[in-house]
């Protein structure tokens, strides 16, 4: 049994008005949607509700109109793409509250679908105002949230509404929560975390939470330099935050007392210039010359990370191991991503990855489909990895 309400708990919804919160914050250029990934993610829930005979009203935000009606930020151009992906007609209503919206929803036939206008056209949305949430609630009988990517925000359509109507997780939300629970909620041990990326300063909460929860933490990317420096190892001209040396030492001490192994680079790939195909060499992490910078981890480090992947039952990954957008400094990220994908495919690992650059790196390695789950929900995924409660998810929990 799940800890939160799902569509399996919703019973007979034929003829009921369902307010379905989705993420339709898709890229649009010259009035056309250029990438339908987000629509595809919620299509199953829309189809299921429609097939079960509900009157489906889609609620979503688009861009940042800051509480005002901004015509360029209308959801109108998106309705056609939703219809195409879902394979059913989708009406558009140019408001999300009031008589117009209420009428648009009630006048749908059973199984009908309408997309309501951008919730952020009203200031009450982001302020989670009770009056605005109540106005939204008047358009529906039940509420379904399928927008995990917006669940870290306590807005009227992501949180407030859940307290006013019977509330359920949609199928995409359910899939995401179940995958995340497998990774850090009740994971099979040993659990390995790989955290890379540019800076420690953006990931302090993440590291502090992970050392309490996982059995081993691989630190790669630019942030590993800050840890090497904190251990008294010179990192030359590498990206480094020396003012965070104390924080890095505290994280290593906490890891030691929680029984979490911290895995730092053994060897590193260095260059004098940060550009594609720059002349480079691999040296021990302790031997970085003063005029060089670390741009990736070396072969011995790759082997060490892969050995941890072999030992682990569960992997959570955020952040690349090197400057993966610039060849040849993508090598470690690609090699370890491919290895994790292979072990996952062979049934030896539950692998969950997320965060903007991580998804791009896994796509570059052509392995995103081979991981157990890849979350595209940047901010929400990171806050979940940081151990923070997500208001939109909390509101769906069974009490
Ligand atoms: P983040 O958004 O914190 O996950 O950081 C991702 C960025 O970190 C990517 O653009 C990488 O190119 C960059 N990065 C990873 N390793 C290094 C490194 N050793 N030096 C400089 N940048 C790096």
mmCIF file of C-alpha atoms and ligand atoms in Angstrom:
data_model
loop_
_atom_site.group_PDB
_atom_site.id
_atom_site.type_symbol
_atom_site.label_atom_id
_atom_site.label_comp_id
_atom_site.label_asym_id
_atom_site.label_seq_id
_atom_site.Cartn_x
_atom_site.Cartn_y
_atom_site.Cartn_z
ATOM 1 C CA UNK A 1 0.000 0.000 0.000
ATOM 2 C CA UNK A 2 1.317 3.442 -0.883
ATOM 3 C CA UNK A 3 1.675 6.188 1.712
ATOM 4 C CA UNK A 4 -0.321 8.551 -0.456
ATOM 5 C CA UNK A 5 -3.666 8.469 -2.242
ATOM 6 C CA UNK A 6 -3.555 7.284 -5.852
ATOM 7 C CA UNK A 7 -6.142 7.024 -8.612
ATOM 8 C CA UNK A 8 -6.806 3.464 -7.404
ATOM 9 C CA UNK A 9 -8.408 5.004 -4.307
ATOM 10 C CA UNK A 10 -10.618 7.428 -6.258
ATOM 11 C CA UNK A 11 -13.489 4.967 -6.899
ATOM 12 C CA UNK A 12 -16.152 5.722 -9.496
ATOM 13 C CA UNK A 13 -15.346 9.082 -11.072
ATOM 14 C CA UNK A 14 -17.756 8.925 -14.012
ATOM 15 C CA UNK A 15 -19.319 12.350 -14.501
ATOM 16 C CA UNK A 16 -17.168 13.893 -11.771
ATOM 17 C CA UNK A 17 -15.232 17.111 -12.420
ATOM 18 C CA UNK A 18 -11.534 16.381 -11.896
ATOM 19 C CA UNK A 19 -9.040 19.211 -11.481
ATOM 20 C CA UNK A 20 -5.811 17.673 -12.730
ATOM 21 C CA UNK A 21 -2.610 19.644 -11.972
ATOM 22 C CA UNK A 22 -0.019 18.954 -14.659
ATOM 23 C CA UNK A 23 3.326 20.442 -15.679
ATOM 24 C CA UNK A 24 2.862 22.038 -19.093
ATOM 25 C CA UNK A 25 5.741 24.451 -18.751
ATOM 26 C CA UNK A 26 7.002 23.293 -22.133
ATOM 27 C CA UNK A 27 9.407 25.162 -24.417
ATOM 28 C CA UNK A 28 7.481 27.259 -26.941
ATOM 29 C CA UNK A 29 9.003 29.137 -29.881
ATOM 30 C CA UNK A 30 6.994 31.353 -32.229
ATOM 31 C CA UNK A 31 3.759 29.997 -30.758
ATOM 32 C CA UNK A 32 4.737 26.347 -31.282
ATOM 33 C CA UNK A 33 5.693 23.731 -28.697
ATOM 34 C CA UNK A 34 9.230 22.537 -29.493
ATOM 35 C CA UNK A 35 9.479 19.632 -27.017
ATOM 36 C CA UNK A 36 6.490 17.581 -25.815
ATOM 37 C CA UNK A 37 8.332 15.480 -23.175
ATOM 38 C CA UNK A 38 6.393 17.024 -20.290
ATOM 39 C CA UNK A 39 3.056 16.432 -22.036
ATOM 40 C CA UNK A 40 3.995 12.800 -22.722
ATOM 41 C CA UNK A 41 4.721 12.301 -19.010
ATOM 42 C CA UNK A 42 1.167 13.203 -17.962
ATOM 43 C CA UNK A 43 -0.676 11.762 -20.957
ATOM 44 C CA UNK A 44 -1.422 8.429 -19.253
ATOM 45 C CA UNK A 45 -3.178 10.131 -16.354
ATOM 46 C CA UNK A 46 -5.246 12.383 -18.646
ATOM 47 C CA UNK A 47 -6.257 9.388 -20.759
ATOM 48 C CA UNK A 48 -7.136 7.245 -17.736
ATOM 49 C CA UNK A 49 -9.346 9.929 -16.180
ATOM 50 C CA UNK A 50 -11.069 10.544 -19.492
ATOM 51 C CA UNK A 51 -11.523 6.804 -20.123
ATOM 52 C CA UNK A 52 -13.057 6.470 -16.648
ATOM 53 C CA UNK A 53 -15.651 9.062 -17.691
ATOM 54 C CA UNK A 54 -14.464 12.047 -15.675
ATOM 55 C CA UNK A 55 -14.766 15.646 -16.881
ATOM 56 C CA UNK A 56 -11.075 16.497 -16.930
ATOM 57 C CA UNK A 57 -9.940 20.085 -16.295
ATOM 58 C CA UNK A 58 -6.197 20.570 -16.698
ATOM 59 C CA UNK A 59 -4.576 23.115 -14.389
ATOM 60 C CA UNK A 60 -1.049 24.316 -15.083
ATOM 61 C CA UNK A 61 1.272 27.281 -14.852
ATOM 62 C CA UNK A 62 3.298 28.605 -17.737
ATOM 63 C CA UNK A 63 6.390 30.782 -17.436
ATOM 64 C CA UNK A 64 6.427 33.675 -14.945
ATOM 65 C CA UNK A 65 3.633 36.179 -15.610
ATOM 66 C CA UNK A 66 3.896 37.301 -11.937
ATOM 67 C CA UNK A 67 0.195 37.427 -11.180
ATOM 68 C CA UNK A 68 -0.858 39.316 -14.318
ATOM 69 C CA UNK A 69 -2.517 38.322 -17.566
ATOM 70 C CA UNK A 70 0.359 38.265 -20.084
ATOM 71 C CA UNK A 71 -0.939 37.203 -23.526
ATOM 72 C CA UNK A 72 2.435 35.728 -24.581
ATOM 73 C CA UNK A 73 2.263 33.422 -21.567
ATOM 74 C CA UNK A 74 -1.149 32.002 -22.383
ATOM 75 C CA UNK A 75 -1.478 28.219 -22.400
ATOM 76 C CA UNK A 76 -3.671 28.442 -25.520
ATOM 77 C CA UNK A 77 -0.971 27.256 -27.973
ATOM 78 C CA UNK A 78 -0.356 24.167 -25.822
ATOM 79 C CA UNK A 79 -3.904 22.750 -26.000
ATOM 80 C CA UNK A 80 -3.438 21.393 -29.530
ATOM 81 C CA UNK A 81 -0.266 19.553 -28.558
ATOM 82 C CA UNK A 82 -1.951 18.031 -25.509
ATOM 83 C CA UNK A 83 -4.764 16.814 -27.781
ATOM 84 C CA UNK A 84 -2.255 15.317 -30.190
ATOM 85 C CA UNK A 85 -0.209 13.520 -27.537
ATOM 86 C CA UNK A 86 -3.247 12.268 -25.607
ATOM 87 C CA UNK A 87 -5.123 11.339 -28.785
ATOM 88 C CA UNK A 88 -8.383 13.007 -27.670
ATOM 89 C CA UNK A 89 -9.936 16.436 -28.259
ATOM 90 C CA UNK A 90 -8.894 19.111 -25.751
ATOM 91 C CA UNK A 91 -10.808 22.369 -25.385
ATOM 92 C CA UNK A 92 -9.217 25.554 -24.123
ATOM 93 C CA UNK A 93 -10.780 27.981 -21.639
ATOM 94 C CA UNK A 94 -9.231 31.424 -21.254
ATOM 95 C CA UNK A 95 -9.642 31.534 -17.475
ATOM 96 C CA UNK A 96 -8.948 29.133 -14.608
ATOM 97 C CA UNK A 97 -11.490 30.464 -12.071
ATOM 98 C CA UNK A 98 -14.877 32.173 -12.079
ATOM 99 C CA UNK A 99 -18.022 31.576 -14.098
ATOM 100 C CA UNK A 100 -16.236 31.080 -17.428
ATOM 101 C CA UNK A 101 -14.035 28.297 -16.052
ATOM 102 C CA UNK A 102 -16.809 26.715 -13.990
ATOM 103 C CA UNK A 103 -19.072 26.622 -17.052
ATOM 104 C CA UNK A 104 -16.314 25.252 -19.307
ATOM 105 C CA UNK A 105 -15.763 22.322 -16.943
ATOM 106 C CA UNK A 106 -19.411 21.525 -16.119
ATOM 107 C CA UNK A 107 -20.473 21.623 -19.752
ATOM 108 C CA UNK A 108 -17.947 18.933 -20.750
ATOM 109 C CA UNK A 109 -19.395 15.572 -21.639
ATOM 110 C CA UNK A 110 -18.221 12.540 -19.624
ATOM 111 C CA UNK A 111 -14.597 11.918 -20.651
ATOM 112 C CA UNK A 112 -14.223 15.455 -22.040
ATOM 113 C CA UNK A 113 -11.027 17.425 -21.479
ATOM 114 C CA UNK A 114 -10.463 21.169 -21.094
ATOM 115 C CA UNK A 115 -7.219 23.039 -20.508
ATOM 116 C CA UNK A 116 -7.725 26.017 -18.196
ATOM 117 C CA UNK A 117 -5.664 29.197 -18.584
ATOM 118 C CA UNK A 118 -2.316 29.775 -16.787
ATOM 119 C CA UNK A 119 -2.870 29.685 -13.008
ATOM 120 C CA UNK A 120 -0.072 32.224 -12.538
ATOM 121 C CA UNK A 121 -2.171 34.934 -14.211
ATOM 122 C CA UNK A 122 -3.531 35.366 -10.658
ATOM 123 C CA UNK A 123 -1.269 36.508 -7.786
ATOM 124 C CA UNK A 124 -3.136 34.145 -5.436
ATOM 125 C CA UNK A 125 -1.529 31.139 -7.151
ATOM 126 C CA UNK A 126 2.065 31.641 -6.014
ATOM 127 C CA UNK A 127 0.953 33.184 -2.692
ATOM 128 C CA UNK A 128 -1.218 30.125 -2.070
ATOM 129 C CA UNK A 129 -4.106 32.433 -1.136
ATOM 130 C CA UNK A 130 -7.111 30.715 0.428
ATOM 131 C CA UNK A 131 -9.612 32.696 -1.705
ATOM 132 C CA UNK A 132 -7.874 31.759 -4.941
ATOM 133 C CA UNK A 133 -7.622 28.083 -3.947
ATOM 134 C CA UNK A 134 -11.349 28.156 -3.068
ATOM 135 C CA UNK A 135 -12.158 29.686 -6.472
ATOM 136 C CA UNK A 136 -10.206 26.886 -8.182
ATOM 137 C CA UNK A 137 -11.955 24.287 -6.019
ATOM 138 C CA UNK A 138 -15.361 25.509 -7.269
ATOM 139 C CA UNK A 139 -14.439 24.098 -10.697
ATOM 140 C CA UNK A 140 -13.934 20.538 -9.468
ATOM 141 C CA UNK A 141 -15.193 17.670 -7.332
ATOM 142 C CA UNK A 142 -11.811 15.994 -6.882
ATOM 143 C CA UNK A 143 -8.182 17.027 -7.251
ATOM 144 C CA UNK A 144 -5.389 15.006 -8.845
ATOM 145 C CA UNK A 145 -1.775 16.194 -8.781
ATOM 146 C CA UNK A 146 0.480 14.808 -11.502
ATOM 147 C CA UNK A 147 3.113 17.556 -11.388
ATOM 148 C CA UNK A 148 5.984 16.274 -9.226
ATOM 149 C CA UNK A 149 8.242 18.911 -10.784
ATOM 150 C CA UNK A 150 6.137 21.637 -9.140
ATOM 151 C CA UNK A 151 5.676 19.794 -5.837
ATOM 152 C CA UNK A 152 8.434 21.662 -4.000
ATOM 153 C CA UNK A 153 6.341 24.818 -4.241
ATOM 154 C CA UNK A 154 3.403 25.432 -1.922
ATOM 155 C CA UNK A 155 1.161 27.155 -4.452
ATOM 156 C CA UNK A 156 -2.640 27.160 -4.615
ATOM 157 C CA UNK A 157 -2.824 24.654 -7.463
ATOM 158 C CA UNK A 158 -0.048 22.400 -6.096
ATOM 159 C CA UNK A 159 -0.823 22.460 -2.361
ATOM 160 C CA UNK A 160 -3.775 24.638 -1.276
ATOM 161 C CA UNK A 161 -6.316 22.781 -3.421
ATOM 162 C CA UNK A 162 -5.336 19.424 -1.951
ATOM 163 C CA UNK A 163 -6.832 20.529 1.377
ATOM 164 C CA UNK A 164 -10.151 21.570 -0.166
ATOM 165 C CA UNK A 165 -11.041 18.563 -2.319
ATOM 166 C CA UNK A 166 -10.408 14.807 -2.072
ATOM 167 C CA UNK A 167 -6.808 14.642 -3.360
ATOM 168 C CA UNK A 168 -4.923 11.935 -5.268
ATOM 169 C CA UNK A 169 -1.553 11.455 -6.961
ATOM 170 C CA UNK A 170 -1.704 11.003 -10.723
ATOM 171 C CA UNK A 171 0.161 8.141 -12.399
ATOM 172 C CA UNK A 172 3.328 10.157 -13.252
ATOM 173 C CA UNK A 173 3.499 11.496 -9.681
ATOM 174 C CA UNK A 174 2.928 7.968 -8.346
ATOM 175 C CA UNK A 175 5.678 6.517 -10.548
ATOM 176 C CA UNK A 176 8.117 9.231 -9.460
ATOM 177 C CA UNK A 177 7.344 8.820 -5.741
ATOM 178 C CA UNK A 178 7.644 5.051 -5.928
ATOM 179 C CA UNK A 179 10.998 5.290 -7.736
ATOM 180 C CA UNK A 180 12.320 7.809 -5.210
ATOM 181 C CA UNK A 181 11.163 5.679 -2.299
ATOM 182 C CA UNK A 182 13.072 2.713 -3.742
ATOM 183 C CA UNK A 183 16.202 4.878 -3.898
ATOM 184 C CA UNK A 184 16.284 6.600 -0.525
ATOM 185 C CA UNK A 185 13.044 5.831 1.364
ATOM 186 C CA UNK A 186 13.365 2.084 1.847
ATOM 187 C CA UNK A 187 16.299 1.140 -0.395
ATOM 188 C CA UNK A 188 18.132 -2.142 -0.806
ATOM 189 C CA UNK A 189 21.628 -1.705 0.674
ATOM 190 C CA UNK A 190 24.395 -0.878 0.039
ATOM 191 C CA UNK A 191 23.251 2.503 -1.273
ATOM 192 C CA UNK A 192 25.736 4.499 -3.324
ATOM 193 C CA UNK A 193 25.353 8.199 -4.107
ATOM 194 C CA UNK A 194 27.328 9.928 -6.833
ATOM 195 C CA UNK A 195 27.353 13.694 -6.503
ATOM 196 C CA UNK A 196 29.241 15.802 -8.986
ATOM 197 C CA UNK A 197 28.835 19.153 -10.640
ATOM 198 C CA UNK A 198 30.449 22.499 -10.279
ATOM 199 C CA UNK A 199 30.268 23.790 -6.737
ATOM 200 C CA UNK A 200 29.916 22.588 -3.163
ATOM 201 C CA UNK A 201 28.112 25.824 -2.255
ATOM 202 C CA UNK A 202 25.000 24.811 -4.230
ATOM 203 C CA UNK A 203 24.923 21.305 -2.785
ATOM 204 C CA UNK A 204 25.767 21.585 0.934
ATOM 205 C CA UNK A 205 22.289 20.471 2.076
ATOM 206 C CA UNK A 206 22.426 17.605 -0.395
ATOM 207 C CA UNK A 207 25.788 16.292 0.850
ATOM 208 C CA UNK A 208 24.843 16.732 4.509
ATOM 209 C CA UNK A 209 21.650 14.700 4.000
ATOM 210 C CA UNK A 210 23.249 11.965 1.889
ATOM 211 C CA UNK A 211 26.067 11.145 4.321
ATOM 212 C CA UNK A 212 23.375 10.289 6.895
ATOM 213 C CA UNK A 213 21.513 7.988 4.510
ATOM 214 C CA UNK A 214 23.886 6.254 2.106
ATOM 215 C CA UNK A 215 26.705 3.733 2.523
ATOM 216 C CA UNK A 216 29.113 5.404 0.125
ATOM 217 C CA UNK A 217 29.299 8.861 -1.407
ATOM 218 C CA UNK A 218 31.351 9.484 -4.539
ATOM 219 C CA UNK A 219 32.245 13.152 -4.866
ATOM 220 C CA UNK A 220 33.304 14.198 -8.356
ATOM 221 C CA UNK A 221 33.322 17.210 -10.650
ATOM 222 C CA UNK A 222 34.485 20.636 -9.579
ATOM 223 C CA UNK A 223 33.192 20.058 -6.066
ATOM 224 C CA UNK A 224 35.717 17.287 -5.464
ATOM 225 C CA UNK A 225 38.428 19.966 -5.744
ATOM 226 C CA UNK A 226 37.031 21.761 -2.717
ATOM 227 C CA UNK A 227 37.246 18.482 -0.763
ATOM 228 C CA UNK A 228 40.802 17.747 -1.965
ATOM 229 C CA UNK A 229 41.807 21.289 -0.984
ATOM 230 C CA UNK A 230 40.173 20.807 2.442
ATOM 231 C CA UNK A 231 42.429 17.766 2.910
ATOM 232 C CA UNK A 232 45.476 19.922 2.202
ATOM 233 C CA UNK A 233 45.939 18.746 -1.396
ATOM 234 C CA UNK A 234 46.894 21.489 -3.875
ATOM 235 C CA UNK A 235 44.502 21.770 -6.833
ATOM 236 C CA UNK A 236 46.321 24.388 -8.932
ATOM 237 C CA UNK A 237 44.010 26.583 -10.983
ATOM 238 C CA UNK A 238 41.028 24.227 -10.647
ATOM 239 C CA UNK A 239 37.547 25.437 -9.788
ATOM 240 C CA UNK A 240 37.644 25.411 -5.985
ATOM 241 C CA UNK A 241 35.906 27.065 -3.022
ATOM 242 C CA UNK A 242 38.620 27.363 -0.352
ATOM 243 C CA UNK A 243 36.246 29.246 1.976
ATOM 244 C CA UNK A 244 34.204 26.041 2.194
ATOM 245 C CA UNK A 245 37.128 23.925 3.449
ATOM 246 C CA UNK A 246 35.666 23.829 6.956
ATOM 247 C CA UNK A 247 32.238 22.773 5.595
ATOM 248 C CA UNK A 248 33.865 20.035 3.512
ATOM 249 C CA UNK A 249 35.778 18.765 6.575
ATOM 250 C CA UNK A 250 32.566 18.777 8.631
ATOM 251 C CA UNK A 251 30.797 16.717 5.941
ATOM 252 C CA UNK A 252 33.685 14.208 5.925
ATOM 253 C CA UNK A 253 33.563 13.937 9.737
ATOM 254 C CA UNK A 254 29.778 13.416 9.672
ATOM 255 C CA UNK A 255 30.219 10.753 6.993
ATOM 256 C CA UNK A 256 32.794 8.928 9.123
ATOM 257 C CA UNK A 257 30.532 8.910 12.155
ATOM 258 C CA UNK A 258 27.541 7.665 10.098
ATOM 259 C CA UNK A 259 29.550 4.867 8.482
ATOM 260 C CA UNK A 260 29.417 6.440 5.009
ATOM 261 C CA UNK A 261 32.547 5.978 2.890
ATOM 262 C CA UNK A 262 33.549 9.166 1.057
ATOM 263 C CA UNK A 263 35.146 8.380 -2.308
ATOM 264 C CA UNK A 264 37.306 11.201 -3.716
ATOM 265 C CA UNK A 265 39.278 11.204 -6.997
ATOM 266 C CA UNK A 266 42.459 9.107 -6.936
ATOM 267 C CA UNK A 267 43.735 10.443 -10.271
ATOM 268 C CA UNK A 268 42.589 13.445 -12.286
ATOM 269 C CA UNK A 269 42.674 14.697 -15.871
ATOM 270 C CA UNK A 270 44.311 18.105 -16.036
ATOM 271 C CA UNK A 271 44.731 20.757 -18.719
ATOM 272 C CA UNK A 272 46.111 24.292 -18.943
ATOM 273 C CA UNK A 273 43.170 25.522 -21.016
ATOM 274 C CA UNK A 274 39.450 24.910 -20.632
ATOM 275 C CA UNK A 275 38.487 24.196 -24.235
ATOM 276 C CA UNK A 276 37.534 21.247 -26.414
ATOM 277 C CA UNK A 277 40.429 18.876 -27.151
ATOM 278 C CA UNK A 278 42.819 20.899 -24.998
ATOM 279 C CA UNK A 279 46.140 19.163 -24.405
ATOM 280 C CA UNK A 280 45.667 17.092 -21.245
ATOM 281 C CA UNK A 281 47.242 14.452 -19.051
ATOM 282 C CA UNK A 282 46.252 12.226 -16.166
ATOM 283 C CA UNK A 283 48.107 12.663 -12.870
ATOM 284 C CA UNK A 284 47.631 11.467 -9.273
ATOM 285 C CA UNK A 285 45.202 13.767 -7.411
ATOM 286 C CA UNK A 286 48.101 14.842 -5.140
ATOM 287 C CA UNK A 287 50.266 15.957 -8.061
ATOM 288 C CA UNK A 288 48.367 18.777 -9.762
ATOM 289 C CA UNK A 289 50.820 21.469 -10.932
ATOM 290 C CA UNK A 290 50.124 25.067 -9.898
ATOM 291 C CA UNK A 291 49.314 26.191 -13.462
ATOM 292 C CA UNK A 292 46.919 23.304 -14.320
ATOM 293 C CA UNK A 293 43.246 22.690 -13.690
ATOM 294 C CA UNK A 294 41.323 19.484 -13.020
ATOM 295 C CA UNK A 295 38.590 18.915 -15.614
ATOM 296 C CA UNK A 296 37.752 15.243 -15.116
ATOM 297 C CA UNK A 297 38.666 12.236 -13.002
ATOM 298 C CA UNK A 298 41.100 9.639 -14.365
ATOM 299 C CA UNK A 299 40.992 5.929 -15.214
ATOM 300 C CA UNK A 300 41.828 4.705 -11.692
ATOM 301 C CA UNK A 301 39.034 6.841 -10.278
ATOM 302 C CA UNK A 302 36.616 5.507 -12.916
ATOM 303 C CA UNK A 303 37.552 1.962 -11.902
ATOM 304 C CA UNK A 304 36.976 2.814 -8.228
ATOM 305 C CA UNK A 305 33.537 4.315 -8.936
ATOM 306 C CA UNK A 306 32.597 1.328 -11.102
ATOM 307 C CA UNK A 307 33.691 -1.056 -8.345
ATOM 308 C CA UNK A 308 31.341 0.777 -5.970
ATOM 309 C CA UNK A 309 28.565 0.528 -8.575
ATOM 310 C CA UNK A 310 29.183 -3.264 -8.672
ATOM 311 C CA UNK A 311 28.978 -3.474 -4.889
ATOM 312 C CA UNK A 312 25.857 -1.318 -4.585
ATOM 313 C CA UNK A 313 22.243 -2.462 -4.786
ATOM 314 C CA UNK A 314 20.950 1.087 -5.146
ATOM 315 C CA UNK A 315 22.418 4.161 -6.833
ATOM 316 C CA UNK A 316 21.312 7.801 -6.670
ATOM 317 C CA UNK A 317 23.147 10.190 -8.952
ATOM 318 C CA UNK A 318 23.212 13.946 -9.315
ATOM 319 C CA UNK A 319 25.898 15.925 -11.112
ATOM 320 C CA UNK A 320 28.609 15.007 -13.641
ATOM 321 C CA UNK A 321 32.063 13.722 -12.653
ATOM 322 C CA UNK A 322 33.802 16.184 -14.970
ATOM 323 C CA UNK A 323 33.235 19.019 -17.421
ATOM 324 C CA UNK A 324 31.243 16.619 -19.609
ATOM 325 C CA UNK A 325 30.110 19.200 -22.191
ATOM 326 C CA UNK A 326 33.708 19.626 -23.371
ATOM 327 C CA UNK A 327 35.519 16.634 -24.965
ATOM 328 C CA UNK A 328 37.517 14.755 -23.800
ATOM 329 C CA UNK A 329 36.500 15.745 -20.255
ATOM 330 C CA UNK A 330 33.263 13.778 -20.602
ATOM 331 C CA UNK A 331 35.075 10.430 -20.314
ATOM 332 C CA UNK A 332 34.490 9.591 -16.643
ATOM 333 C CA UNK A 333 30.845 10.684 -16.637
ATOM 334 C CA UNK A 334 30.172 8.651 -19.799
ATOM 335 C CA UNK A 335 32.078 5.568 -18.592
ATOM 336 C CA UNK A 336 30.421 5.428 -15.173
ATOM 337 C CA UNK A 337 26.962 6.207 -16.603
ATOM 338 C CA UNK A 338 27.340 3.361 -19.105
ATOM 339 C CA UNK A 339 28.539 0.984 -16.407
ATOM 340 C CA UNK A 340 25.617 1.859 -14.104
ATOM 341 C CA UNK A 341 23.231 1.363 -17.027
ATOM 342 C CA UNK A 342 24.686 -2.077 -17.823
ATOM 343 C CA UNK A 343 24.499 -3.278 -14.232
ATOM 344 C CA UNK A 344 20.929 -1.952 -14.013
ATOM 345 C CA UNK A 345 19.943 -3.765 -17.217
ATOM 346 C CA UNK A 346 21.451 -6.978 -15.887
ATOM 347 C CA UNK A 347 19.176 -6.668 -12.852
ATOM 348 C CA UNK A 348 21.937 -5.892 -10.364
ATOM 349 C CA UNK A 349 21.075 -2.311 -9.473
ATOM 350 C CA UNK A 350 18.222 0.111 -8.854
ATOM 351 C CA UNK A 351 19.493 3.354 -10.369
ATOM 352 C CA UNK A 352 17.830 6.723 -9.953
ATOM 353 C CA UNK A 353 19.263 9.916 -11.399
ATOM 354 C CA UNK A 354 18.048 13.469 -11.723
ATOM 355 C CA UNK A 355 18.795 17.154 -12.014
ATOM 356 C CA UNK A 356 19.232 19.210 -15.193
ATOM 357 C CA UNK A 357 22.844 18.494 -16.112
ATOM 358 C CA UNK A 358 22.633 14.884 -15.036
ATOM 359 C CA UNK A 359 19.768 14.184 -17.430
ATOM 360 C CA UNK A 360 21.759 15.883 -20.215
ATOM 361 C CA UNK A 361 24.829 13.763 -19.371
ATOM 362 C CA UNK A 362 22.833 10.506 -19.365
ATOM 363 C CA UNK A 363 21.276 11.463 -22.701
ATOM 364 C CA UNK A 364 24.754 12.181 -24.064
ATOM 365 C CA UNK A 365 25.805 8.678 -22.968
ATOM 366 C CA UNK A 366 22.575 7.265 -24.540
ATOM 367 C CA UNK A 367 21.710 5.466 -21.310
ATOM 368 C CA UNK A 368 18.807 7.501 -19.850
ATOM 369 C CA UNK A 369 16.356 4.728 -20.816
ATOM 370 C CA UNK A 370 18.480 2.064 -19.128
ATOM 371 C CA UNK A 371 18.429 3.658 -15.671
ATOM 372 C CA UNK A 372 15.603 2.487 -13.398
ATOM 373 C CA UNK A 373 14.321 6.041 -13.193
ATOM 374 C CA UNK A 374 15.468 9.411 -14.450
ATOM 375 C CA UNK A 375 13.753 12.393 -12.911
ATOM 376 C CA UNK A 376 13.417 15.493 -15.058
ATOM 377 C CA UNK A 377 12.072 17.463 -12.103
ATOM 378 C CA UNK A 378 15.143 19.621 -11.418
ATOM 379 C CA UNK A 379 14.284 21.646 -8.290
ATOM 380 C CA UNK A 380 11.848 19.140 -6.801
ATOM 381 C CA UNK A 381 14.260 16.226 -7.329
ATOM 382 C CA UNK A 382 17.099 18.081 -5.612
ATOM 383 C CA UNK A 383 14.934 19.112 -2.654
ATOM 384 C CA UNK A 384 13.827 15.507 -2.297
ATOM 385 C CA UNK A 385 17.494 14.381 -2.381
ATOM 386 C CA UNK A 386 18.222 17.025 0.260
ATOM 387 C CA UNK A 387 15.695 15.257 2.497
ATOM 388 C CA UNK A 388 13.223 18.148 2.447
ATOM 389 C CA UNK A 389 9.477 17.624 2.656
ATOM 390 C CA UNK A 390 7.776 18.613 -0.619
ATOM 391 C CA UNK A 391 4.534 20.491 0.161
ATOM 392 C CA UNK A 392 2.726 19.168 -2.924
ATOM 393 C CA UNK A 393 3.546 15.590 -1.922
ATOM 394 C CA UNK A 394 2.861 16.039 1.804
ATOM 395 C CA UNK A 395 -0.663 17.197 0.934
ATOM 396 C CA UNK A 396 -1.386 13.871 -0.826
ATOM 397 C CA UNK A 397 -0.304 11.672 2.072
ATOM 398 C CA UNK A 398 -2.683 9.345 3.821
ATOM 399 C CA UNK A 399 -3.220 10.391 7.440
HETATM 400 P P1 LIG B 1 25.861 21.353 -11.421
HETATM 401 O O1 LIG B 1 24.851 22.238 -12.087
HETATM 402 O O2 LIG B 1 26.305 21.828 -10.089
HETATM 403 O O3 LIG B 1 25.464 19.892 -11.438
HETATM 404 O O4 LIG B 1 27.190 21.484 -12.296
HETATM 405 C C1 LIG B 1 27.302 20.983 -13.576
HETATM 406 C C2 LIG B 1 28.467 21.621 -14.243
HETATM 407 O O5 LIG B 1 29.659 21.305 -13.563
HETATM 408 C C3 LIG B 1 28.667 21.155 -15.656
HETATM 409 O O6 LIG B 1 28.433 22.225 -16.521
HETATM 410 C C4 LIG B 1 30.118 20.690 -15.712
HETATM 411 O O7 LIG B 1 30.790 21.114 -16.869
HETATM 412 C C5 LIG B 1 30.707 21.362 -14.493
HETATM 413 N N1 LIG B 1 31.917 20.672 -14.016
HETATM 414 C C6 LIG B 1 32.039 19.385 -13.668
HETATM 415 N N2 LIG B 1 33.301 19.093 -13.319
HETATM 416 C C7 LIG B 1 34.016 20.240 -13.442
HETATM 417 C C8 LIG B 1 35.384 20.581 -13.223
HETATM 418 N N3 LIG B 1 36.267 19.680 -12.798
HETATM 419 N N4 LIG B 1 35.740 21.864 -13.445
HETATM 420 C C9 LIG B 1 34.859 22.771 -13.876
HETATM 421 N N5 LIG B 1 33.544 22.510 -14.095
HETATM 422 C C10 LIG B 1 33.131 21.250 -13.886
#
